[in-house]
CSV table of C-alpha atoms in Angstrom, one decimal:
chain,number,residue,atom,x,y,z
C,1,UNK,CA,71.2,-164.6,-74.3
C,2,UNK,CA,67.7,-163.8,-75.7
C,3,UNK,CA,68.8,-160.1,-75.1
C,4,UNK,CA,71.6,-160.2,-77.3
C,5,UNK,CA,69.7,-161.6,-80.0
C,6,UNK,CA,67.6,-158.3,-79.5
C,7,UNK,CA,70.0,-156.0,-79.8
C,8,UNK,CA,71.4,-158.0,-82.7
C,9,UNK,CA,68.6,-157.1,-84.3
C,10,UNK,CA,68.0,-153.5,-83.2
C,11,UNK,CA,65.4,-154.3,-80.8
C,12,UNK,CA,65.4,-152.8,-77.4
C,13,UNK,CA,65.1,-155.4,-74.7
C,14,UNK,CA,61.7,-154.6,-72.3
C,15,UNK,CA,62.6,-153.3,-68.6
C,16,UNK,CA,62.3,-156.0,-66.3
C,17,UNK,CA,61.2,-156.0,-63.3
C,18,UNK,CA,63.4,-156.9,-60.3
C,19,UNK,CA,62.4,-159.2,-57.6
C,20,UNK,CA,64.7,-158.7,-54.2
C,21,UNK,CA,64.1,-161.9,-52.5
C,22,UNK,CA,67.7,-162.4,-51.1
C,23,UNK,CA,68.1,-162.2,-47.6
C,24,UNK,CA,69.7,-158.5,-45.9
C,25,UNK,CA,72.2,-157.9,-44.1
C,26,UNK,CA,70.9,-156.1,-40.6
C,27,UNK,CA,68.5,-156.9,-37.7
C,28,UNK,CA,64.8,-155.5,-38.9
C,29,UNK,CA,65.1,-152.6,-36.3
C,30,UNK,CA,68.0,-151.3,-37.7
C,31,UNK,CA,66.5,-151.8,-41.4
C,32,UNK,CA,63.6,-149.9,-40.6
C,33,UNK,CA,65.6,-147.0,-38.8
C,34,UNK,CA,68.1,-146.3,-41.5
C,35,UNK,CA,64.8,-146.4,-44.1
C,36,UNK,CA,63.1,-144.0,-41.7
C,37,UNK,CA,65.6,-141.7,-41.9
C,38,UNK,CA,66.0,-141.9,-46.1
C,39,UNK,CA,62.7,-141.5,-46.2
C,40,UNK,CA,62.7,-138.6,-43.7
C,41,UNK,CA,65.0,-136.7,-45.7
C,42,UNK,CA,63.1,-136.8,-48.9
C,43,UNK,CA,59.3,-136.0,-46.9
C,44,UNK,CA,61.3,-132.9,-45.4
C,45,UNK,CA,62.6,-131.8,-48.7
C,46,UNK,CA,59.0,-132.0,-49.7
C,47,UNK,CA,57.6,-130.2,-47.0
C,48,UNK,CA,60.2,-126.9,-47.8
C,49,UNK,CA,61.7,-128.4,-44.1
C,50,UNK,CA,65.2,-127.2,-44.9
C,51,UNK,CA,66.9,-127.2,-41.9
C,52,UNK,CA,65.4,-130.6,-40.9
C,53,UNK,CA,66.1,-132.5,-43.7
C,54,UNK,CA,70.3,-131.1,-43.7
C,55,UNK,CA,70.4,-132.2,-40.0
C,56,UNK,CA,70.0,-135.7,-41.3
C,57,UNK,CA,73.0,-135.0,-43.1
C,58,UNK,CA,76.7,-135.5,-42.0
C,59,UNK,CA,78.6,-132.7,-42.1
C,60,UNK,CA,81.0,-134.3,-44.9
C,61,UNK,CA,77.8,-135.6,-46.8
C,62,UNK,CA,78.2,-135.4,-50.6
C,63,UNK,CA,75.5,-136.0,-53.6
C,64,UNK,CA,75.8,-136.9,-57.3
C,65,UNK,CA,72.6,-135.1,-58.7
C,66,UNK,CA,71.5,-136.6,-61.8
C,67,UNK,CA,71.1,-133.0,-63.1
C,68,UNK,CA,74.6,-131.5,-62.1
C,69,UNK,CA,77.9,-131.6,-63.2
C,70,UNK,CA,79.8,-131.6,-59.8
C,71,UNK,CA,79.5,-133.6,-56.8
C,72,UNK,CA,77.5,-131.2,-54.3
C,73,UNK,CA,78.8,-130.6,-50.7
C,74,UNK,CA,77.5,-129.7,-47.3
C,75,UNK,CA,79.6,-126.5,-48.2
C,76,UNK,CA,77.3,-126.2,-51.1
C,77,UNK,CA,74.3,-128.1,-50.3
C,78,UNK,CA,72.0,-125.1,-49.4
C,79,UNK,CA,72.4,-123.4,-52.8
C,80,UNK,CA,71.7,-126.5,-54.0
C,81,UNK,CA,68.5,-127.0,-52.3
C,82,UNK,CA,67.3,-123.7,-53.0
C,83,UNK,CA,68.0,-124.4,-56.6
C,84,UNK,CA,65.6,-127.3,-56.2
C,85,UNK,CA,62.9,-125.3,-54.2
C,86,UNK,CA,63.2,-122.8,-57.3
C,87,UNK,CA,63.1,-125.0,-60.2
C,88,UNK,CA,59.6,-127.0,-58.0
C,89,UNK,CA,58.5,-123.5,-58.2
C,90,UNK,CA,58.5,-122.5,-61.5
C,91,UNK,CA,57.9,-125.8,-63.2
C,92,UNK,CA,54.4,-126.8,-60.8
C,93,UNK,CA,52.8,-129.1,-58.1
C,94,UNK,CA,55.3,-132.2,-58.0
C,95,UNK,CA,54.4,-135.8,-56.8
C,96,UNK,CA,57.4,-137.8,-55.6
C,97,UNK,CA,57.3,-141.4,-54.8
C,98,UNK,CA,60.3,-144.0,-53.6
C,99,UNK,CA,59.5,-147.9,-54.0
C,100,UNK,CA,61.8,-151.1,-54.2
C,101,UNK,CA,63.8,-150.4,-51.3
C,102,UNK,CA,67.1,-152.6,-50.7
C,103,UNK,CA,69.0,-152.2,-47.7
C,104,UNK,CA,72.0,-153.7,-45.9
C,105,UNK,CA,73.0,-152.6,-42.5
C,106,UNK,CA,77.1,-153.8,-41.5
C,107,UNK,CA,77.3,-152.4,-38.1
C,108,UNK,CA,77.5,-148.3,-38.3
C,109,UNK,CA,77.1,-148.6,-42.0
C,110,UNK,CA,74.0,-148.8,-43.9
C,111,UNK,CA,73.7,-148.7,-47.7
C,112,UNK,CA,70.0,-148.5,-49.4
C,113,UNK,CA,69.0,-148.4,-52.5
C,114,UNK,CA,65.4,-147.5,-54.2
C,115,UNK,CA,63.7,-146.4,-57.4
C,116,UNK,CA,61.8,-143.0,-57.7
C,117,UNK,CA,59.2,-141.3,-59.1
C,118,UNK,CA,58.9,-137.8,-59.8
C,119,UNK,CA,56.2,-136.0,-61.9
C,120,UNK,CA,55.6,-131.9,-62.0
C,121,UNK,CA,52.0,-130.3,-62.7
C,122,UNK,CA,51.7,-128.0,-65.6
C,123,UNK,CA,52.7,-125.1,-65.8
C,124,UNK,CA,56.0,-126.7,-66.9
C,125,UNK,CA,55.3,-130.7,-67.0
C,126,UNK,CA,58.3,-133.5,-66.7
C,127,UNK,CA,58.2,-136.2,-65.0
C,128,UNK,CA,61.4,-138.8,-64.9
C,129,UNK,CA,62.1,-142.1,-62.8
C,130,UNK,CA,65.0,-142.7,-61.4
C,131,UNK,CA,67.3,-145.0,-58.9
C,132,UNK,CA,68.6,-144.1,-55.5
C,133,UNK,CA,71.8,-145.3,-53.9
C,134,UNK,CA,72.5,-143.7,-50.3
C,135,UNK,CA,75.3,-144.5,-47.9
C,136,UNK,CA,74.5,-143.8,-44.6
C,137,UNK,CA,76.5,-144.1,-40.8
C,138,UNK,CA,75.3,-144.2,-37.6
C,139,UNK,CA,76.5,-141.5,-35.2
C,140,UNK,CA,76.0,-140.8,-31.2
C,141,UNK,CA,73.0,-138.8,-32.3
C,142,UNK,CA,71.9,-141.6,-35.1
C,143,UNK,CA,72.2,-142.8,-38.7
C,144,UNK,CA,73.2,-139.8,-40.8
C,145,UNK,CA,73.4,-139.5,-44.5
C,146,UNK,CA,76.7,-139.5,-45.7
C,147,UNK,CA,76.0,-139.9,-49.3
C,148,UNK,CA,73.4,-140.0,-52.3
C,149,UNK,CA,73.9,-141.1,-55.8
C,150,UNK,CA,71.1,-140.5,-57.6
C,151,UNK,CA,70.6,-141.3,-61.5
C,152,UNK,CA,67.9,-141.5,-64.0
C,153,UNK,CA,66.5,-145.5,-64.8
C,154,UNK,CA,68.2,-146.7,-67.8
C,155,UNK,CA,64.7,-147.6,-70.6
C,156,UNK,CA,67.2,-150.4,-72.4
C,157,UNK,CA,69.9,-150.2,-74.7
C,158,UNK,CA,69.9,-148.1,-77.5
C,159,UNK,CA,69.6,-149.8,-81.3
C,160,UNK,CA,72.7,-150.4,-83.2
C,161,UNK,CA,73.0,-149.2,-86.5
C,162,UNK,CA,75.3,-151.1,-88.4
């Protein structure tokens, strides 16, 4: 297509943007619960609410960080946290956002996906956006997270140098 031509030529193709008009699976009630509790888990984080945003959490919950080399753990998931709450500290003031959500509900599964934001405040800027993927279950006690795969949003195909 087009696109090929593009890289052909050594041209990076612009981001588009995605329009998710197709209908989802799951009644509107259970839509908005399981995004409630995504949601939940992140405003916790932000608020230093530890221990309420790992009760939202399965017990065998797992996470691919975009920033480390092993899958995290429930087991680990604390140190990991902390490592988050230290690295927010040192760098500055961040400012998270989550947009585009995409969710499917099959019963007592949920799957939803959404693009973020983050930027930190001097003194030690970054900012990075990225995309979401998060597997959820629903329990007696209700939909828990039973795992996030998080990655950094792809800005096109690198050039080819032939």
């Amino acid at each position: 297509g087009r696109d090929d031509n593009r890289i052909a030529q050594g041209q990076v193709p612009r981001r588009r943007r995605v329009c998710y008009s197709r209908p989802m699976a799951g009644s509107s009630q259970d839509i908005a619960a399981v995004e409630a509790v995504v949601r939940a888990v992140w405003a916790r984080f932000l608020a230093h609410d530890k221990d309420g945003m790992l009760a939202l959490l399965d017990e065998r919950c797992t996470v691919w960080d975009v920033f480390e080399p092993d899958l995290v753990t429930k087991a680990t998931m604390r140190a990991y946290v902390d490592g988050d709450y230290d690295q927010k500290a040192k760098r500055g003031e961040l400012t998270f956002r989550q947009s585009n959500f995409v969710t499917d509900v099959w019963g007592d599964m949920a799957l939803v996906r959404f693009n973020s934001f983050a930027e930190y405040a001097p003194p030690n800027p970054h900012k990075g956006e990225g995309r979401t993927t998060v597997v959820l279950r629903r329990f007696a006690e209700g939909w828990r997270l039973v795992h996030v795969h998080e990655g950094r949003l792809p800005t096109g195909v690198p050039p080819i140098v032939e």
